[in-house]
PDB file of C-alpha atoms in Angstrom:
ATOM      1  CA  SER A   1      15.751   4.778   9.276  1.00 88.00           C
ATOM      2  CA  ILE A   2      13.570   5.886  12.141  1.00 90.00           C
ATOM      3  CA  ASP A   3      16.138   8.403  13.363  1.00 92.00           C
ATOM      4  CA  CYS A   4      16.614   9.777   9.853  1.00 90.00           C
ATOM      5  CA  PHE A   5      12.896  10.188   9.231  1.00 91.00           C
ATOM      6  CA  LYS A   6      12.423  11.837  12.622  1.00 91.00           C
ATOM      7  CA  LYS A   7      15.224  14.269  11.814  1.00 92.00           C
ATOM      8  CA  ALA A   8      13.706  14.968   8.399  1.00 90.00           C
ATOM      9  CA  LEU A   9      10.362  15.711  10.070  1.00 89.00           C
ATOM     10  CA  GLU A  10      12.068  18.093  12.487  1.00 91.00           C
ATOM     11  CA  LEU A  11      13.336  19.987   9.451  1.00 93.00           C
ATOM     12  CA  ASN A  12      10.005  19.894   7.650  1.00 90.00           C
ATOM     13  CA  PRO A  13       7.146  18.667   9.858  1.00 87.00           C
ATOM     14  CA  ASP A  14       4.592  19.067   7.071  1.00 84.00           C
ATOM     15  CA  PHE A  15       6.280  16.725   4.588  1.00 90.00           C
ATOM     16  CA  ARG A  16       3.757  13.891   4.448  1.00 91.00           C
ATOM     17  CA  ASP A  17       6.033  11.517   2.545  1.00 92.00           C
ATOM     18  CA  ASP A  18       8.400  11.364   5.507  1.00 92.00           C
ATOM     19  CA  GLN A  19       5.497  10.825   7.889  1.00 93.00           C
ATOM     20  CA  TYR A  20       4.444   7.852   5.783  1.00 95.00           C
ATOM     21  CA  ARG A  21       8.027   6.589   5.562  1.00 94.00           C
ATOM     22  CA  LEU A  22       8.370   6.790   9.322  1.00 96.00           C
ATOM     23  CA  SER A  23       5.125   4.860   9.765  1.00 96.00           C
ATOM     24  CA  HIS A  24       6.380   2.208   7.304  1.00 95.00           C
ATOM     25  CA  ALA A  25       9.632   1.881   9.246  1.00 95.00           C
ATOM     26  CA  TYR A  26       7.707   1.425  12.484  1.00 96.00           C
ATOM     27  CA  ARG A  27       5.429  -1.163  10.854  1.00 97.00           C
ATOM     28  CA  HIS A  28       8.386  -3.179   9.596  1.00 93.00           C
ATOM     29  CA  LEU A  29       9.792  -3.304  13.111  1.00 95.00           C
ATOM     30  CA  ALA A  30       6.354  -4.334  14.431  1.00 96.00           C
ATOM     31  CA  TYR A  31       6.079  -1.034  16.361  1.00 97.00           C
ATOM     32  CA  TYR A  32       2.470  -0.803  15.342  1.00 98.00           C
ATOM     33  CA  ASP A  33       1.395   1.664  18.037  1.00 98.00           C
ATOM     34  CA  GLU A  34       4.058   4.113  16.862  1.00 97.00           C
ATOM     35  CA  ALA A  35       3.067   3.601  13.221  1.00 97.00           C
ATOM     36  CA  ILE A  36      -0.546   4.269  14.126  1.00 98.00           C
ATOM     37  CA  LYS A  37       0.406   7.481  15.964  1.00 97.00           C
ATOM     38  CA  GLU A  38       2.212   8.776  12.872  1.00 95.00           C
ATOM     39  CA  LEU A  39      -0.729   7.946  10.632  1.00 97.00           C
ATOM     40  CA  GLU A  40      -3.145   9.629  13.042  1.00 97.00           C
ATOM     41  CA  LYS A  41      -0.967  12.760  12.909  1.00 94.00           C
ATOM     42  CA  ILE A  42      -1.427  12.754   9.139  1.00 95.00           C
ATOM     43  CA  LEU A  43      -5.194  12.513   9.544  1.00 96.00           C
ATOM     44  CA  GLU A  44      -5.202  15.379  12.065  1.00 95.00           C
ATOM     45  CA  LYS A  45      -3.711  17.660   9.393  1.00 93.00           C
ATOM     46  CA  TYR A  46      -5.309  16.024   6.360  1.00 93.00           C
ATOM     47  CA  PRO A  47      -8.574  14.320   7.400  1.00 92.00           C
ATOM     48  CA  GLY A  48      -9.387  13.244   3.859  1.00 90.00           C
ATOM     49  CA  ASP A  49      -6.094  11.410   3.275  1.00 95.00           C
ATOM     50  CA  ALA A  50      -7.445   8.020   2.289  1.00 96.00           C
ATOM     51  CA  SER A  51      -4.035   6.352   2.257  1.00 96.00           C
ATOM     52  CA  ALA A  52      -3.652   6.957   5.977  1.00 98.00           C
ATOM     53  CA  TYR A  53      -6.882   5.037   6.606  1.00 98.00           C
ATOM     54  CA  TYR A  54      -5.637   2.153   4.472  1.00 98.00           C
ATOM     55  CA  ASP A  55      -2.306   2.061   6.298  1.00 98.00           C
ATOM     56  CA  LEU A  56      -4.074   2.236   9.658  1.00 98.00           C
ATOM     57  CA  GLY A  57      -6.046  -0.814   8.582  1.00 98.00           C
ATOM     58  CA  VAL A  58      -2.823  -2.612   7.673  1.00 98.00           C
ATOM     59  CA  ASN A  59      -1.327  -1.883  11.087  1.00 98.00           C
ATOM     60  CA  TYR A  60      -4.422  -2.926  13.009  1.00 98.00           C
ATOM     61  CA  GLU A  61      -4.609  -6.092  10.920  1.00 98.00           C
ATOM     62  CA  ALA A  62      -0.971  -6.874  11.798  1.00 97.00           C
ATOM     63  CA  MET A  63      -1.807  -6.332  15.481  1.00 98.00           C
ATOM     64  CA  GLY A  64      -4.574  -8.922  15.275  1.00 98.00           C
ATOM     65  CA  LYS A  65      -7.350  -6.335  15.631  1.00 98.00           C
ATOM     66  CA  PRO A  66      -9.642  -7.218  12.720  1.00 98.00           C
ATOM     67  CA  GLN A  67     -12.553  -4.945  13.645  1.00 98.00           C
ATOM     68  CA  GLU A  68     -10.346  -1.859  13.894  1.00 98.00           C
ATOM     69  CA  ALA A  69      -8.686  -2.829  10.615  1.00 98.00           C
ATOM     70  CA  ARG A  70     -12.062  -3.284   8.949  1.00 98.00           C
ATOM     71  CA  ASN A  71     -13.295   0.110  10.174  1.00 98.00           C
ATOM     72  CA  HIS A  72     -10.306   1.862   8.629  1.00 98.00           C
ATOM     73  CA  TYR A  73     -10.499  -0.102   5.388  1.00 98.00           C
ATOM     74  CA  LEU A  74     -14.159   0.884   5.104  1.00 98.00           C
ATOM     75  CA  LYS A  75     -13.249   4.565   5.552  1.00 98.00           C
ATOM     76  CA  PHE A  76     -10.702   4.220   2.763  1.00 98.00           C
ATOM     77  CA  LYS A  77     -13.228   2.413   0.550  1.00 98.00           C
ATOM     78  CA  ASN A  78     -15.893   5.069   1.158  1.00 97.00           C
ATOM     79  CA  ILE A  79     -13.538   7.851   0.087  1.00 96.00           C
ATOM     80  CA  ALA A  80     -12.559   5.917  -3.032  1.00 96.00           C
ATOM     81  CA  GLU A  81     -16.147   5.116  -3.961  1.00 96.00           C
ATOM     82  CA  GLU A  82     -17.633   8.512  -3.140  1.00 95.00           C
ATOM     83  CA  SER A  83     -14.869  10.747  -4.466  1.00 95.00           C
ATOM     84  CA  TRP A  84     -12.354   9.002  -6.649  1.00 96.00           C
ATOM     85  CA  ILE A  85     -14.800   7.282  -8.996  1.00 95.00           C
ATOM     86  CA  LYS A  86     -16.411  10.684  -9.698  1.00 96.00           C
ATOM     87  CA  GLU A  87     -13.154  12.639  -9.912  1.00 97.00           C
ATOM     88  CA  PHE A  88     -10.967  10.020 -11.612  1.00 97.00           C
ATOM     89  CA  PRO A  89     -13.304   7.621 -13.458  1.00 96.00           C
ATOM     90  CA  ASP A  90     -10.722   6.800 -16.142  1.00 97.00           C
ATOM     91  CA  TYR A  91      -7.722   6.348 -13.853  1.00 98.00           C
ATOM     92  CA  TYR A  92      -6.551   2.776 -13.312  1.00 98.00           C
ATOM     93  CA  GLY A  93      -5.396   3.634  -9.768  1.00 97.00           C
ATOM     94  CA  THR A  94      -8.942   4.295  -8.606  1.00 98.00           C
ATOM     95  CA  TYR A  95      -9.962   0.740  -9.408  1.00 98.00           C
ATOM     96  CA  ALA A  96      -6.690  -0.885  -8.355  1.00 98.00           C
ATOM     97  CA  SER A  97      -7.076   0.783  -4.955  1.00 98.00           C
ATOM     98  CA  LEU A  98     -10.650  -0.446  -4.685  1.00 98.00           C
ATOM     99  CA  ALA A  99      -9.478  -3.935  -5.688  1.00 98.00           C
ATOM    100  CA  SER A 100      -6.898  -3.952  -2.885  1.00 98.00           C
ATOM    101  CA  VAL A 101      -9.240  -2.745  -0.177  1.00 98.00           C
ATOM    102  CA  ALA A 102     -12.012  -5.087  -1.338  1.00 98.00           C
ATOM    103  CA  ALA A 103      -9.578  -8.000  -1.058  1.00 98.00           C
ATOM    104  CA  ARG A 104      -8.653  -6.920   2.468  1.00 98.00           C
ATOM    105  CA  LEU A 105     -12.368  -6.722   3.302  1.00 98.00           C
ATOM    106  CA  ASP A 106     -12.801 -10.261   1.900  1.00 98.00           C
ATOM    107  CA  GLU A 107     -15.010  -8.967  -0.936  1.00 98.00           C
ATOM    108  CA  LYS A 108     -13.439 -11.300  -3.463  1.00 97.00           C
ATOM    109  CA  GLU A 109     -15.769 -10.746  -6.398  1.00 98.00           C
ATOM    110  CA  LEU A 110     -15.649  -6.957  -6.109  1.00 98.00           C
ATOM    111  CA  SER A 111     -11.857  -7.127  -5.867  1.00 98.00           C
ATOM    112  CA  ARG A 112     -11.687  -9.242  -9.013  1.00 98.00           C
ATOM    113  CA  GLN A 113     -14.005  -6.876 -10.902  1.00 98.00           C
ATOM    114  CA  MET A 114     -12.108  -3.763  -9.858  1.00 98.00           C
ATOM    115  CA  LEU A 115      -8.779  -5.314 -10.841  1.00 98.00           C
ATOM    116  CA  GLY A 116     -10.233  -6.187 -14.247  1.00 98.00           C
ATOM    117  CA  LYS A 117     -11.410  -2.600 -14.719  1.00 98.00           C
ATOM    118  CA  ALA A 118      -8.002  -1.221 -13.686  1.00 98.00           C
ATOM    119  CA  MET A 119      -6.243  -3.549 -16.134  1.00 98.00           C
ATOM    120  CA  ALA A 120      -8.618  -2.543 -18.920  1.00 98.00           C
ATOM    121  CA  LEU A 121      -7.819   1.138 -18.320  1.00 98.00           C
ATOM    122  CA  ASP A 122      -4.024   0.729 -18.279  1.00 98.00           C
ATOM    123  CA  SER A 123      -2.527  -2.699 -18.783  1.00 97.00           C
ATOM    124  CA  THR A 124       1.037  -1.465 -18.147  1.00 98.00           C
ATOM    125  CA  GLN A 125       0.781  -0.877 -14.397  1.00 98.00           C
ATOM    126  CA  TYR A 126       2.508  -4.146 -13.553  1.00 98.00           C
ATOM    127  CA  LEU A 127       3.662  -3.304 -10.046  1.00 98.00           C
ATOM    128  CA  ARG A 128       0.243  -2.090  -8.923  1.00 98.00           C
ATOM    129  CA  PHE A 129      -1.357  -5.234 -10.301  1.00 98.00           C
ATOM    130  CA  ALA A 130       1.263  -7.360  -8.527  1.00 98.00           C
ATOM    131  CA  GLU A 131       0.271  -5.648  -5.269  1.00 98.00           C
ATOM    132  CA  VAL A 132      -3.427  -6.320  -5.809  1.00 98.00           C
ATOM    133  CA  LEU A 133      -2.830  -9.945  -6.769  1.00 98.00           C
ATOM    134  CA  CYS A 134      -0.675 -10.394  -3.686  1.00 98.00           C
ATOM    135  CA  VAL A 135      -3.429  -9.044  -1.417  1.00 98.00           C
ATOM    136  CA  GLN A 136      -5.887 -11.329  -3.202  1.00 98.00           C
ATOM    137  CA  GLY A 137      -3.621 -14.260  -2.318  1.00 98.00           C
ATOM    138  CA  ASN A 138      -2.587 -14.977  -5.913  1.00 98.00           C
ATOM    139  CA  ILE A 139       1.153 -15.243  -5.269  1.00 98.00           C
ATOM    140  CA  PRO A 140       2.102 -16.774  -8.652  1.00 98.00           C
ATOM    141  CA  GLY A 141       0.185 -13.996 -10.435  1.00 98.00           C
ATOM    142  CA  ALA A 142       1.775 -11.350  -8.233  1.00 98.00           C
ATOM    143  CA  LEU A 143       5.254 -12.677  -9.013  1.00 98.00           C
ATOM    144  CA  LYS A 144       4.482 -12.721 -12.734  1.00 98.00           C
ATOM    145  CA  TYR A 145       3.396  -9.077 -12.692  1.00 98.00           C
ATOM    146  CA  LEU A 146       6.315  -8.098 -10.474  1.00 97.00           C
ATOM    147  CA  GLU A 147       8.671  -9.690 -12.985  1.00 97.00           C
ATOM    148  CA  SER A 148       6.976  -7.737 -15.780  1.00 97.00           C
ATOM    149  CA  ALA A 149       7.361  -4.515 -13.781  1.00 97.00           C
ATOM    150  CA  LEU A 150      11.082  -5.146 -13.317  1.00 96.00           C
ATOM    151  CA  ASP A 151      11.541  -6.216 -16.938  1.00 95.00           C
ATOM    152  CA  ASN A 152       9.938  -2.926 -17.981  1.00 96.00           C
ATOM    153  CA  GLY A 153      12.220  -0.756 -15.901  1.00 94.00           C
ATOM    154  CA  TYR A 154      10.636  -0.521 -12.455  1.00 95.00           C
ATOM    155  CA  ARG A 155      13.459   0.193  -9.968  1.00 93.00           C
ATOM    156  CA  ASP A 156      11.974   1.608  -6.763  1.00 92.00           C
ATOM    157  CA  LEU A 157      13.565  -0.926  -4.412  1.00 89.00           C
ATOM    158  CA  TYR A 158      12.442   1.049  -1.386  1.00 87.00           C
ATOM    159  CA  TRP A 159       8.785   0.610  -2.324  1.00 91.00           C
ATOM    160  CA  LEU A 160       9.238  -3.089  -3.084  1.00 93.00           C
ATOM    161  CA  LYS A 161      10.455  -3.521   0.473  1.00 89.00           C
ATOM    162  CA  VAL A 162       7.893  -1.341   2.286  1.00 91.00           C
ATOM    163  CA  SER A 163       4.698  -1.910   0.303  1.00 95.00           C
ATOM    164  CA  ALA A 164       2.227  -3.466   2.705  1.00 96.00           C
ATOM    165  CA  ASP A 165       0.450  -5.018  -0.249  1.00 98.00           C
ATOM    166  CA  LEU A 166       3.563  -7.019  -1.160  1.00 97.00           C
ATOM    167  CA  SER A 167       4.191  -8.250   2.380  1.00 95.00           C
ATOM    168  CA  ALA A 168       3.117 -11.820   1.564  1.00 96.00           C
ATOM    169  CA  LEU A 169       6.166 -11.993  -0.735  1.00 96.00           C
ATOM    170  CA  ARG A 170       8.745 -10.834   1.826  1.00 91.00           C
ATOM    171  CA  TYR A 171       9.862 -14.356   2.712  1.00 92.00           C
ATOM    172  CA  ASP A 172       9.466 -15.861  -0.734  1.00 96.00           C
ATOM    173  CA  ILE A 173      12.790 -16.680  -2.382  1.00 97.00           C
ATOM    174  CA  ARG A 174      11.244 -16.021  -5.808  1.00 96.00           C
ATOM    175  CA  PHE A 175      10.595 -12.397  -4.783  1.00 97.00           C
ATOM    176  CA  TRP A 176      14.188 -11.922  -3.654  1.00 94.00           C
ATOM    177  CA  ASN A 177      15.539 -13.613  -6.763  1.00 94.00           C
ATOM    178  CA  LEU A 178      13.650 -11.053  -8.865  1.00 94.00           C
ATOM    179  CA  VAL A 179      14.799  -8.131  -6.736  1.00 91.00           C
ATOM    180  CA  ASN A 180      18.405  -9.320  -6.684  1.00 91.00           C
ATOM    181  CA  ARG A 181      18.361  -9.684 -10.450  1.00 86.00           C
ATOM    182  CA  ILE A 182      18.112  -5.902 -10.806  1.00 80.00           C
ATOM    183  CA  ASN A 183      20.640  -5.201  -8.051  1.00 70.00           C
ATOM    184  CA  LYS A 184      23.481  -6.648 -10.093  1.00 64.00           C
TER     185      LYS A 184
END
């Protein structure tokens, strides 16, 4: 994967999706420094790219560097609170994103409130809610919503495998049973 994403970036160095995919591949191999370098390249070109801050936090957290992780999560949260709530006040994703980052910042009540608001805005976003519940530590709830996502046609197997917010499910047989159910 790494070689393919590098080649793709040689062909189109400005394609952010491949930069993110390369950083995900590095993260999955525990090459956190390399993942961080890719994410920092994104921020050099696009300093307001909130997702890069979130993913930087994920990588620093995986490295056992909680203060660095917290700093990046707070940057993500500030962008979401200062911009997204004003620009996208009726979009479930604004609040689901805030729920995830609040959970990672150990702001449990805020995370719960933001998830409730996201669900009230669009109750059909099963995968996103599974991710938030997973980050909150509610594994049974995450599996329930993941099952609903799959039952309702969700089929992005790549994202199920690389989503940092679903990482707590990676070694859970129930997760793989659900994924394998759609692979048949």
